[in-house]
mmCIF file of C-alpha atoms in Angstrom:
data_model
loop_
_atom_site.group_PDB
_atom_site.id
_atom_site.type_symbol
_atom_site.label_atom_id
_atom_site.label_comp_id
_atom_site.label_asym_id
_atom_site.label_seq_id
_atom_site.Cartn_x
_atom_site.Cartn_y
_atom_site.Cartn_z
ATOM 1 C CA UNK A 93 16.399 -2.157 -4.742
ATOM 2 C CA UNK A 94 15.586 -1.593 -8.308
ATOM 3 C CA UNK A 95 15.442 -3.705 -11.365
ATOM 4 C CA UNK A 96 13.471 -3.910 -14.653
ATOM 5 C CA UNK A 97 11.280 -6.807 -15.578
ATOM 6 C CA UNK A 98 11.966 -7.258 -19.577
ATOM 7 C CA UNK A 99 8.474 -8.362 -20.903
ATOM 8 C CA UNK A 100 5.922 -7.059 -18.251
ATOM 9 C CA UNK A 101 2.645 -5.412 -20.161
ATOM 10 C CA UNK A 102 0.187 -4.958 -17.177
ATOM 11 C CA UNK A 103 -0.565 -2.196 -14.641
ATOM 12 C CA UNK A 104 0.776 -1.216 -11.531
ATOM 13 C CA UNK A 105 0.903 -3.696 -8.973
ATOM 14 C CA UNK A 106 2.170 -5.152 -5.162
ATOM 15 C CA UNK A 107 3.164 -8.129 -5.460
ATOM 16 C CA UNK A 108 5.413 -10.054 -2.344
ATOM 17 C CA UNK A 109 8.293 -12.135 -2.827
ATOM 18 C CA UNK A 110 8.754 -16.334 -2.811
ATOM 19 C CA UNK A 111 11.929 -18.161 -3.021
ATOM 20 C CA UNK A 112 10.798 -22.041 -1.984
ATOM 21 C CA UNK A 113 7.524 -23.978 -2.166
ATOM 22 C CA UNK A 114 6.465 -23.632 1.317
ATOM 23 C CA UNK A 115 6.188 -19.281 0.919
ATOM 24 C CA UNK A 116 4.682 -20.294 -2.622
ATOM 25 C CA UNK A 117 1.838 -22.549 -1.046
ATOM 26 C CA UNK A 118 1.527 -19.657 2.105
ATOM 27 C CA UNK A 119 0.714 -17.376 -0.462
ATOM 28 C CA UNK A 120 -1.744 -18.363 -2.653
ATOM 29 C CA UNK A 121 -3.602 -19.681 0.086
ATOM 30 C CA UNK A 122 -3.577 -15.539 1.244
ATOM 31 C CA UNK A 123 -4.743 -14.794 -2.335
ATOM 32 C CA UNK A 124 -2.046 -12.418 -2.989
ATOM 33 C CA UNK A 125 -0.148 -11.474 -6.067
ATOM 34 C CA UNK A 126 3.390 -12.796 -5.510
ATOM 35 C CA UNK A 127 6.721 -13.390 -7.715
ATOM 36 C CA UNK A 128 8.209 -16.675 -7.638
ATOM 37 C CA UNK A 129 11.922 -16.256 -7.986
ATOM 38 C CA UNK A 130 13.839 -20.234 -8.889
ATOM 39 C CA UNK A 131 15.815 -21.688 -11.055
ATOM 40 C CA UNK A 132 16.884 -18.453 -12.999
ATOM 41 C CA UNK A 133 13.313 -17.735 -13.674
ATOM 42 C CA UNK A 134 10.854 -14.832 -12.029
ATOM 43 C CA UNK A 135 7.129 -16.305 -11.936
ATOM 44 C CA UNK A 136 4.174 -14.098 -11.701
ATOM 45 C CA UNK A 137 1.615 -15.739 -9.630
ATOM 46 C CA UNK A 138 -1.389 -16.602 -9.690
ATOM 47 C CA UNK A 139 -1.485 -15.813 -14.048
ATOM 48 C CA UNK A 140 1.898 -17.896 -14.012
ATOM 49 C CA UNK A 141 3.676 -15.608 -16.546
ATOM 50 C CA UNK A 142 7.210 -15.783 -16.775
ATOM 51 C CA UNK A 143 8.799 -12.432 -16.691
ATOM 52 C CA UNK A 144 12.097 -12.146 -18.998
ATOM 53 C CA UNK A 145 14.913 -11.124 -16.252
ATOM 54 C CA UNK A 146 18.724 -9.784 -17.630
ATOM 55 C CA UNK A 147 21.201 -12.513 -16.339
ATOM 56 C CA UNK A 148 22.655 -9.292 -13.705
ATOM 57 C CA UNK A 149 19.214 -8.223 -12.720
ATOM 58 C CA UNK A 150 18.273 -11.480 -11.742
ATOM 59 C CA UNK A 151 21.636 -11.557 -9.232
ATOM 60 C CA UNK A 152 19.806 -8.711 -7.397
ATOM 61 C CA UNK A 153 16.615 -10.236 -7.249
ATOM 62 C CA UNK A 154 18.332 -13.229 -5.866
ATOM 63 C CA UNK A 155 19.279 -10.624 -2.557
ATOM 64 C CA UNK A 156 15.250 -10.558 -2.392
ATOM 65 C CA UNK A 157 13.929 -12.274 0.860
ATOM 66 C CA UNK A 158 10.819 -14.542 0.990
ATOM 67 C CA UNK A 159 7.715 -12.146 2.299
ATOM 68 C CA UNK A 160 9.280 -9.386 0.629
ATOM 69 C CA UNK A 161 7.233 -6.624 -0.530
ATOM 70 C CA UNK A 162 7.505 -4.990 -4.048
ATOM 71 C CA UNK A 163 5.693 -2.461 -5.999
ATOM 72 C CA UNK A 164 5.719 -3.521 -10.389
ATOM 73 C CA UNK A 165 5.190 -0.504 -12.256
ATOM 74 C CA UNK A 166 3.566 -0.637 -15.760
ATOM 75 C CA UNK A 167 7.163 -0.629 -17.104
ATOM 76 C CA UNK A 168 8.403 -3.319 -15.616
ATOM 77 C CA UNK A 169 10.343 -1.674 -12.706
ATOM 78 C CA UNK A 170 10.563 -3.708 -10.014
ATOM 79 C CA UNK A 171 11.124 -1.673 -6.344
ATOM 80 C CA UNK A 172 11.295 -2.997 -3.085
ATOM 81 C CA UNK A 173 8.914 -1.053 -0.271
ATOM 82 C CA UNK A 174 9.399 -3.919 2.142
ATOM 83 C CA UNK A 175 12.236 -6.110 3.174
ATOM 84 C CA UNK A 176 11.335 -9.058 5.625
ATOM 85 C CA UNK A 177 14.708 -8.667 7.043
ATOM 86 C CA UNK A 178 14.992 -5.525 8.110
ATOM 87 C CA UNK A 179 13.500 -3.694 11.454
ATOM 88 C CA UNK A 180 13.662 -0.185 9.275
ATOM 89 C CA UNK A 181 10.548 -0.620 7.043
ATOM 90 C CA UNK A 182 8.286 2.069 6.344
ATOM 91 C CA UNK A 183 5.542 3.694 4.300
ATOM 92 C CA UNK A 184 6.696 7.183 2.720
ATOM 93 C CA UNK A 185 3.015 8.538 2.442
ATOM 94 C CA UNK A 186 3.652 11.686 0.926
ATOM 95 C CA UNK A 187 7.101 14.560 -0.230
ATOM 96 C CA UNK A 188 4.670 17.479 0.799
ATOM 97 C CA UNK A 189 4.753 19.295 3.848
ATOM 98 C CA UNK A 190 3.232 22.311 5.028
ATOM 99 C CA UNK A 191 6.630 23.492 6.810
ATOM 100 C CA UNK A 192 9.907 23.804 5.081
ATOM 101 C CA UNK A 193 12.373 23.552 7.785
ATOM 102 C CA UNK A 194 15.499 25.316 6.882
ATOM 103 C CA UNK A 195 17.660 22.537 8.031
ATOM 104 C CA UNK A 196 15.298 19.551 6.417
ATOM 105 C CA UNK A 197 17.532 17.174 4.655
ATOM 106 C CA UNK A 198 15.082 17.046 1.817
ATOM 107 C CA UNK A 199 15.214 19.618 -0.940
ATOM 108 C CA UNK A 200 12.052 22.658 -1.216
ATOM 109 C CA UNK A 201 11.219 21.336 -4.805
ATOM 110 C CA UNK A 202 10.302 18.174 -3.472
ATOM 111 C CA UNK A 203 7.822 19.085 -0.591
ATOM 112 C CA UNK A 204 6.293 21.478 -3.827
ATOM 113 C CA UNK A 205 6.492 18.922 -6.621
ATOM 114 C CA UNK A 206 6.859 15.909 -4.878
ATOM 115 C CA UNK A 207 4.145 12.541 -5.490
ATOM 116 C CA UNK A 208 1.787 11.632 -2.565
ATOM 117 C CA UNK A 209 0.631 8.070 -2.594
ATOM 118 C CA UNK A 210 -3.567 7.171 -1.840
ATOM 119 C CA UNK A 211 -4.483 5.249 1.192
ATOM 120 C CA UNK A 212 -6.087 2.277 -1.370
ATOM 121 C CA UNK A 213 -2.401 2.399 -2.847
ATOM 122 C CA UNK A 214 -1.278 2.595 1.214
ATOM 123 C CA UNK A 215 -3.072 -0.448 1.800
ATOM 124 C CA UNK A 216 -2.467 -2.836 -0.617
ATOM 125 C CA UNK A 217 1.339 -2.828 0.125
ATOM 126 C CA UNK A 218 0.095 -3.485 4.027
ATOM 127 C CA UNK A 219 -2.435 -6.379 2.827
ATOM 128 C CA UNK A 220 1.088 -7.995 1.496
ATOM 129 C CA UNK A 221 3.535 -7.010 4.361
ATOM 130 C CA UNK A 222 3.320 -10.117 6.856
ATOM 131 C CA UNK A 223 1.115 -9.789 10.313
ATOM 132 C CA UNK A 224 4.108 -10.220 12.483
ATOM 133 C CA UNK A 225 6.529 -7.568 11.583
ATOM 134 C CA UNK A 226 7.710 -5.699 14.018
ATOM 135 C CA UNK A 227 7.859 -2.499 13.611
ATOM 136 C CA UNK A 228 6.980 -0.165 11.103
ATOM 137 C CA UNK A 229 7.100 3.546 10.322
ATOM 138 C CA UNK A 230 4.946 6.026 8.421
ATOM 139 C CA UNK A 231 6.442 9.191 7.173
ATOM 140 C CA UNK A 232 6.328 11.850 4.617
ATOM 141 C CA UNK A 233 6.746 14.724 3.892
ATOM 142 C CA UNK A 234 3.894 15.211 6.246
ATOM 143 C CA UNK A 235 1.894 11.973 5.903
ATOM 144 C CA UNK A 236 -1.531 14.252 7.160
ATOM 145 C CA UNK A 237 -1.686 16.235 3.895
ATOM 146 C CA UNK A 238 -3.510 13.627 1.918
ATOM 147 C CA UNK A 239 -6.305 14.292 4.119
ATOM 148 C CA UNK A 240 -8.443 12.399 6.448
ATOM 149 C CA UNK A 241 -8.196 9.261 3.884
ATOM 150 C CA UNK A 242 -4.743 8.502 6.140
ATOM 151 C CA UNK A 243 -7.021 7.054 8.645
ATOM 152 C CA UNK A 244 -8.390 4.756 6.540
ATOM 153 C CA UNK A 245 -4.967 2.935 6.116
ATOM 154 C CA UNK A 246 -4.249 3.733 9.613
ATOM 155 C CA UNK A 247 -7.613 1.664 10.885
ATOM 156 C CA UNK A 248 -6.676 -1.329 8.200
ATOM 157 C CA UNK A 249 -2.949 -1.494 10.134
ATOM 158 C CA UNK A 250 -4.602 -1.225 13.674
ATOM 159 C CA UNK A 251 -6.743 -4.196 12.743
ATOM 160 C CA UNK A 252 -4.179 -6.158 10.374
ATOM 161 C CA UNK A 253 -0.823 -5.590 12.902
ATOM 162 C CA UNK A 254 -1.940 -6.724 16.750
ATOM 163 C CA UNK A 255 1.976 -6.892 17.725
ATOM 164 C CA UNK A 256 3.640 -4.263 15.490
ATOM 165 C CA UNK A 257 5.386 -1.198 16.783
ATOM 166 C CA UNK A 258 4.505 1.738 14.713
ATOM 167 C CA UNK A 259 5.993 5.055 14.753
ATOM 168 C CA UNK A 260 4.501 8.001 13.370
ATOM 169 C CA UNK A 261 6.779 11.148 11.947
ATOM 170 C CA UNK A 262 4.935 13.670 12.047
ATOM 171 C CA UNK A 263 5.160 17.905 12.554
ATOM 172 C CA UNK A 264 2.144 17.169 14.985
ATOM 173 C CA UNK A 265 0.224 20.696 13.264
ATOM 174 C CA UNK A 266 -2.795 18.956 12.478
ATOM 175 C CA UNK A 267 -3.673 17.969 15.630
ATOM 176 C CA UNK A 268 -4.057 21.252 16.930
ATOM 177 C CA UNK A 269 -7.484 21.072 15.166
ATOM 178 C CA UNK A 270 -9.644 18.887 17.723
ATOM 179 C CA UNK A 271 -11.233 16.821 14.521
ATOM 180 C CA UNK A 272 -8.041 15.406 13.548
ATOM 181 C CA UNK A 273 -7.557 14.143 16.487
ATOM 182 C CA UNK A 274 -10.691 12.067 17.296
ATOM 183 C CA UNK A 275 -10.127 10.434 14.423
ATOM 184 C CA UNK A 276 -6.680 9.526 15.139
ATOM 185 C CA UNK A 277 -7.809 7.919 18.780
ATOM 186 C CA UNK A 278 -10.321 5.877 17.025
ATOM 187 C CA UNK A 279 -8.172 4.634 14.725
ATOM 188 C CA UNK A 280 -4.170 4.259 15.762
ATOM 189 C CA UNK A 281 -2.788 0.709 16.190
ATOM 190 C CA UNK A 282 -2.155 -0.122 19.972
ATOM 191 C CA UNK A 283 1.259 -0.034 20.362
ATOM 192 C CA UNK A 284 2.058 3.588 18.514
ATOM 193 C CA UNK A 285 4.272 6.331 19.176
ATOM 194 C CA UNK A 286 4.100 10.154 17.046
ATOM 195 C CA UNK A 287 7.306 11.347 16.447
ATOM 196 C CA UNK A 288 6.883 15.548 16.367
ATOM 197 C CA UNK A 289 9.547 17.557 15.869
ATOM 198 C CA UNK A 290 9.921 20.571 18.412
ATOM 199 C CA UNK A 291 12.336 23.250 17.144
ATOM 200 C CA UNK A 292 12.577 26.244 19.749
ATOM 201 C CA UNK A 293 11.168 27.354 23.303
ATOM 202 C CA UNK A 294 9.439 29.905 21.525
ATOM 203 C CA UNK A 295 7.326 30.881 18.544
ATOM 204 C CA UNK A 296 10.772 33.318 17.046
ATOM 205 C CA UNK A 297 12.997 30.410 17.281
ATOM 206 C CA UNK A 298 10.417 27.886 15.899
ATOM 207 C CA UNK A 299 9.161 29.625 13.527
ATOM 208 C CA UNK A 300 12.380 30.666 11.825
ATOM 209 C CA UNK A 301 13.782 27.090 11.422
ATOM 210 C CA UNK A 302 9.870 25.506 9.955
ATOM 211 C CA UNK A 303 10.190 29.269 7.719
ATOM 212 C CA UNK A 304 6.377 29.247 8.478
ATOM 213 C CA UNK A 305 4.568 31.336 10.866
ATOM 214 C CA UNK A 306 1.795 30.043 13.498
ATOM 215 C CA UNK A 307 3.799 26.657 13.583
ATOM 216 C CA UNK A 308 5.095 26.953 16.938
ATOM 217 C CA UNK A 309 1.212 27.487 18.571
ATOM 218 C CA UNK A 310 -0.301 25.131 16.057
ATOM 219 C CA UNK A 311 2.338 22.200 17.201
ATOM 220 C CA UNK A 312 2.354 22.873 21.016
ATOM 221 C CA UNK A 313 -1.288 22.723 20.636
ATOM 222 C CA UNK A 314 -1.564 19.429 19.041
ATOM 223 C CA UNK A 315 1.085 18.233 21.735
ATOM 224 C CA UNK A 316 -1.278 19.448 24.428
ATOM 225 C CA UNK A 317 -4.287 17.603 22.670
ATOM 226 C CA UNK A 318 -2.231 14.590 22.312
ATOM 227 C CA UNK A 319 -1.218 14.403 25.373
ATOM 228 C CA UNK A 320 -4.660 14.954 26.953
ATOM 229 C CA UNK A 321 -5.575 11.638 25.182
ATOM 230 C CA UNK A 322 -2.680 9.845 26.479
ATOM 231 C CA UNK A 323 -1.145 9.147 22.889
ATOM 232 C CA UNK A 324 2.387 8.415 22.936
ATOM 233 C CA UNK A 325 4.800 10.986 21.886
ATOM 234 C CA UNK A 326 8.734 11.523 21.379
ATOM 235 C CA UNK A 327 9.687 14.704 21.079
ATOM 236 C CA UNK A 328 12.278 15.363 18.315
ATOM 237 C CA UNK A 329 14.695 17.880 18.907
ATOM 238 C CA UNK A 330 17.183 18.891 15.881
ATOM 239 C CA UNK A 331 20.046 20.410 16.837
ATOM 240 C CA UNK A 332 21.096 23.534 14.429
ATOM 241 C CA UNK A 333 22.751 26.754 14.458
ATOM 242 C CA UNK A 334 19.939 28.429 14.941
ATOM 243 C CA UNK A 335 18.433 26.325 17.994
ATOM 244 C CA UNK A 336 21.528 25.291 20.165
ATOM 245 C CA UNK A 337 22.008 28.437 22.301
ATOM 246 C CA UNK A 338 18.187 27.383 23.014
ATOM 247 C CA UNK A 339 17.993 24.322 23.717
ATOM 248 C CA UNK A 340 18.070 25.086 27.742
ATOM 249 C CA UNK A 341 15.063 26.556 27.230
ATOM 250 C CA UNK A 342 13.536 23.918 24.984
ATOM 251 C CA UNK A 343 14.280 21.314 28.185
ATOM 252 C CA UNK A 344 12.528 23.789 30.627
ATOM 253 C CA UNK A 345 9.345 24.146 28.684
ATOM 254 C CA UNK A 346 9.512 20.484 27.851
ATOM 255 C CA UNK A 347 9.674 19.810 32.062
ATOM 256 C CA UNK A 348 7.158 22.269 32.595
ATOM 257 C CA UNK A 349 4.550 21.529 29.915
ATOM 258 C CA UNK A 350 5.309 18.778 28.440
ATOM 259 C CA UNK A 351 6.495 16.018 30.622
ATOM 260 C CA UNK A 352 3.840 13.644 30.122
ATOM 261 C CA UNK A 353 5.905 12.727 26.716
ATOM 262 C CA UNK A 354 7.612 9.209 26.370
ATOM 263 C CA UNK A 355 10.929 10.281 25.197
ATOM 264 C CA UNK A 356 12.884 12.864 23.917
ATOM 265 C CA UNK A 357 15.031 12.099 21.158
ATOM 266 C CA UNK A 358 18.131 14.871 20.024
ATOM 267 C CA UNK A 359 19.182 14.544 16.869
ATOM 268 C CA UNK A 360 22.306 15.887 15.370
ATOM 269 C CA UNK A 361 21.893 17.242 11.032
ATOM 270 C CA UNK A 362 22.088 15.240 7.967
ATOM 271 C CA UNK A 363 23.510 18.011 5.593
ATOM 272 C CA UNK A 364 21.175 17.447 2.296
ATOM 273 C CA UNK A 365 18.080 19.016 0.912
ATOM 274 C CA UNK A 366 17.489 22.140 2.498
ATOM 275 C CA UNK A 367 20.485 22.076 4.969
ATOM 276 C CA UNK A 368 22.640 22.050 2.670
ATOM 277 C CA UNK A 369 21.589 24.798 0.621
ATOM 278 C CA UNK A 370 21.501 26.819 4.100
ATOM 279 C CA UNK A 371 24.848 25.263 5.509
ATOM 280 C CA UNK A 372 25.999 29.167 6.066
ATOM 281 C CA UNK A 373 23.476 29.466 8.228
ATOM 282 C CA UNK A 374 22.420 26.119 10.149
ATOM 283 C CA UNK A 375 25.723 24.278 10.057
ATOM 284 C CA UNK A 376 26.956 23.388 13.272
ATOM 285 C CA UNK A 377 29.849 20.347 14.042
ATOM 286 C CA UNK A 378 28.317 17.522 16.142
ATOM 287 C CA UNK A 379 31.323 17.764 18.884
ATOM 288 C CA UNK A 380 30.117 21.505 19.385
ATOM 289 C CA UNK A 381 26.510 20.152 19.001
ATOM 290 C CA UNK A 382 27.164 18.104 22.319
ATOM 291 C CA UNK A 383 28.369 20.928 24.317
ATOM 292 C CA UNK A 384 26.063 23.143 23.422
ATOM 293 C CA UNK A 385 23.416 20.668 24.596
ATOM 294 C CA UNK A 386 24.900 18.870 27.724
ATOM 295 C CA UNK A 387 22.703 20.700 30.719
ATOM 296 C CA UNK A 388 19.536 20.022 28.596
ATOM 297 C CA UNK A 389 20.229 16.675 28.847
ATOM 298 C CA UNK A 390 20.547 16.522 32.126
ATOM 299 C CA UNK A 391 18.098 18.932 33.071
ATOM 300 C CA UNK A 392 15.705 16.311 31.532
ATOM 301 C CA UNK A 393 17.126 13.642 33.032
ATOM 302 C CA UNK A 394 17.057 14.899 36.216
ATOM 303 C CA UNK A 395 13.737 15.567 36.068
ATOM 304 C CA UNK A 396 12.812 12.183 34.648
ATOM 305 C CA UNK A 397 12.852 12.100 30.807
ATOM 306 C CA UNK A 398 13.999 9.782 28.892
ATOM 307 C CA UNK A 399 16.677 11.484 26.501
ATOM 308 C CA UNK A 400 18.500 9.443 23.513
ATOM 309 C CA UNK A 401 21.128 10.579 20.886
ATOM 310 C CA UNK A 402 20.552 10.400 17.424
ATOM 311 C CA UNK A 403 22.957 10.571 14.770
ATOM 312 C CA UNK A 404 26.125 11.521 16.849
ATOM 313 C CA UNK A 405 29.246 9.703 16.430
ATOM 314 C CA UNK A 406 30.814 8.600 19.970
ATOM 315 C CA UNK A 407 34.197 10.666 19.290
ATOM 316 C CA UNK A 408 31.849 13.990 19.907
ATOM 317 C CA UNK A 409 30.144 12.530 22.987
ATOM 318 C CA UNK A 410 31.538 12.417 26.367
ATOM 319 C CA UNK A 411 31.914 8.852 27.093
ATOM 320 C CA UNK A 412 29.362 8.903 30.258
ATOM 321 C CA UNK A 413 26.594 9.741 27.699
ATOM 322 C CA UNK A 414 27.534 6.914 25.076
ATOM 323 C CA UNK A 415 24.651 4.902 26.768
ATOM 324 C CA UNK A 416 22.057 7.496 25.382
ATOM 325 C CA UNK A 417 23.520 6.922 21.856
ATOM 326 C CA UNK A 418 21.513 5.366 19.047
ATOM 327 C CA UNK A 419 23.071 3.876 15.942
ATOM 328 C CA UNK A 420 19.936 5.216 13.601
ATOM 329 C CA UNK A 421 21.674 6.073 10.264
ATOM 330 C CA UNK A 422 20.754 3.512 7.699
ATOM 331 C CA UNK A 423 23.564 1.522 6.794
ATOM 332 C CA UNK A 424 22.997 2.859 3.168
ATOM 333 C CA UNK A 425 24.224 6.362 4.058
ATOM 334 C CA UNK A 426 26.831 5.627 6.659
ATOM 335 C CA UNK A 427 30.446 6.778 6.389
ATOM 336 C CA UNK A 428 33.725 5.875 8.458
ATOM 337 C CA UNK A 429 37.015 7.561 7.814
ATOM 338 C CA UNK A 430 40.553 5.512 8.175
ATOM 339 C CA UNK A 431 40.877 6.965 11.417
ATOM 340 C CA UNK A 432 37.728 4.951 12.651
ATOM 341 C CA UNK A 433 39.960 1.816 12.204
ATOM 342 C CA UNK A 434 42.047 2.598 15.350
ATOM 343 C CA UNK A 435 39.137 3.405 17.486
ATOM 344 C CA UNK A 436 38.187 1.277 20.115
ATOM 345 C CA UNK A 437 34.644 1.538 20.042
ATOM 346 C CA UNK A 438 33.903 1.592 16.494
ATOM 347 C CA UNK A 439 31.606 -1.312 16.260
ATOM 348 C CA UNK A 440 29.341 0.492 18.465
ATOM 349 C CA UNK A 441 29.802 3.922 16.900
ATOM 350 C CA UNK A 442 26.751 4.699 14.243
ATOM 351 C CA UNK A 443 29.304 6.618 11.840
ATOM 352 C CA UNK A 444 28.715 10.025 10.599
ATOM 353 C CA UNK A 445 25.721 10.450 7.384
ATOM 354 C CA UNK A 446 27.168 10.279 3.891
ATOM 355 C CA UNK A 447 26.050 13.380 3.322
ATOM 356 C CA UNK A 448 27.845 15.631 6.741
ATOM 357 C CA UNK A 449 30.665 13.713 5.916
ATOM 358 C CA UNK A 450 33.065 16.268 4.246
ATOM 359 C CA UNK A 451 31.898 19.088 6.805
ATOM 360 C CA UNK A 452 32.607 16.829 9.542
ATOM 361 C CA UNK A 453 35.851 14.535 8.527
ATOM 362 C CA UNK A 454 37.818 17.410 10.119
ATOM 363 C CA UNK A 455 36.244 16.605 13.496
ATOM 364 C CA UNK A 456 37.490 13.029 13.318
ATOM 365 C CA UNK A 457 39.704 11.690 16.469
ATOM 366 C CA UNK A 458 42.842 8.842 15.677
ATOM 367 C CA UNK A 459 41.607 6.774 18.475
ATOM 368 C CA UNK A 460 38.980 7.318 21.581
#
């Protein structure tokens, strides 16, 4: 959520969200910069200016919920970082990344040219995001290329958040150097998981799909680091073109040398950024997805690893795997086709991404 604040003339600032008196007493007794939204008026506290609002803009900041979290740019922009009522909150630390994954769904210019955020900047939207959310995520980009300052913000949340589950997205290449991961362990909240991706059974297949050489050793050493300290990890396994006739192998190695790992979570495209651009290339349907991936998933169930579907509508999944299937698109970039009406299970289906849609509408069954 976006809107512009007429007659703002300060700096950039986090500022959370109260609708009633009781969230306006909670927080200025917190000391935090807050906007009062009532009676058609938007209230910065604790100056007490009244911020000029168009009649239309002030319908969306009506949507607002108490204990939400905004950043107010200099212009008067008003965006939303946090929203009380969601479970899918997260910090996007930084667009750079030091792969560029063929099938990424975000664009090359971006990791290049893209804005990273500081950990003071990090922080102050945490000082403001209540103590008992429940989950949070950090991601990038890769949020490690700011540096070692990420572990300042990521000691403030272990000693802010005693109850929050946080999940980290990251290509786990850092961690291959012994440094980075000291500091991680002596910082990370309790109850965190690193989400790495893992993108072949070997450095050729890897390699090709992050387009950057050394990945594959740098990443399967950080795993083995990781793992040595008992850090949680799911490993994040994106099918592609490219990958599919080896993900067999991918489930071996993972039984073999990495089966100390919480999870492993298979993930089916989103067709932007990058994967679009290489469509020719990485494009692969989700129902052909599935059977290329079947006896991988249950070669690692078999052998006691936890496997869950990401991303896959139910139509392209045989039903006695449905119970592995996540609904993780946000509901801002889900689609459903007219077909979906007539099927039986769509209330439990997660949809297909806005953005696969037209490659996959083809796919579509009348009815499961």
């Amino acid at each position: 959520m976006r809107i512009k604040l007429i007659n703002y003339k300060q700096g950039n600032r986090v500022v959370s969200v109260a609708k009633n008196d009781a969230v306006k007493a909670d927080l200025l007794q917190s000391g935090l910069d807050f906007l009062l939204i009532a009676n058609s008026k938007a209230v910065l506290y604790p100056t007490m200016e009244v911020l000029d609002i168009a009649q239309k803009e002030y319908a969306k900041l009506l949507s607002c919920n108490d204990y939400d979290v905004c950043t107010l740019w200099s212009d008067g922009t008003l965006y939303r970082c946090y929203d009380d009522s969601s479970l899918d909150n997260f910090f996007f630390v930084t667009s750079h990344c030091n792969s560029n994954c063929i099938m990424c769904p975000s664009p090359e210019f971006t990791r290049k040219k893209g804005e990273s955020m500081r950990a003071e900047e990090l922080i102050e939207i945490a000082r403001h995001i209540p103590d008992d959310t429940k989950h949070l995520t950090i991601t990038g980009g890769e949020p490690f290329m700011i540096g070692k300052q990420i572990f300042d913000f990521i000691g403030f949340l272990s000693r802010k958040f005693y109850n929050t589950e946080f999940l980290i997205l990251t290509n786990g290449r850092i961690f291959s150097i012994t440094t980075y991961v000291e500091l991680l362990k002596k910082t990370i909240p309790a109850n965190t998981t690193l989400g790495i991706p893992l993108h072949g059974s070997t450095e050729a297949v890897h390699d090709a799909i992050t387009q950057t050489r050394g990945s594959f050793l740098q990443t399967t050493v950080g795993l083995r680091k990781l793992l040595c300290e008992k850090i949680k990890i799911e490993l994040r396994l994106v099918v592609n073109r490219l990958n599919a006739d080896d993900f067999y192998n991918m489930a071996k190695l993972i039984v073999n040398e990495f089966a100390e790992i919480d999870h492993v979570s298979i993930m089916a495209m989103e067709m932007t950024g990058n994967a679009f651009v290489n469509k020719g290339s990485v494009w692969i349907s989700y129902r052909e997805s599935f059977e290329k991936i079947e006896q991988s998933i249950l070669l690692l169930i078999k052998n006691g690893i936890d496997v869950r579907l990401f991303n896959f509508p139910l139509y392209t999944v045989k039903a006695k795997y449905w119970t592995l299937c996540e609904k993780s698109i946000s509901s801002d970039k889900i689609r459903y086709n007219s077909k979906c009406n007539d099927c039986v299970v769509r209330d439990a289906c997660g949809g297909i991404f806005a953005g696969t849609y037209n490659m996959e509408k083809d796919e579509l069954v009348t009815q499961i």
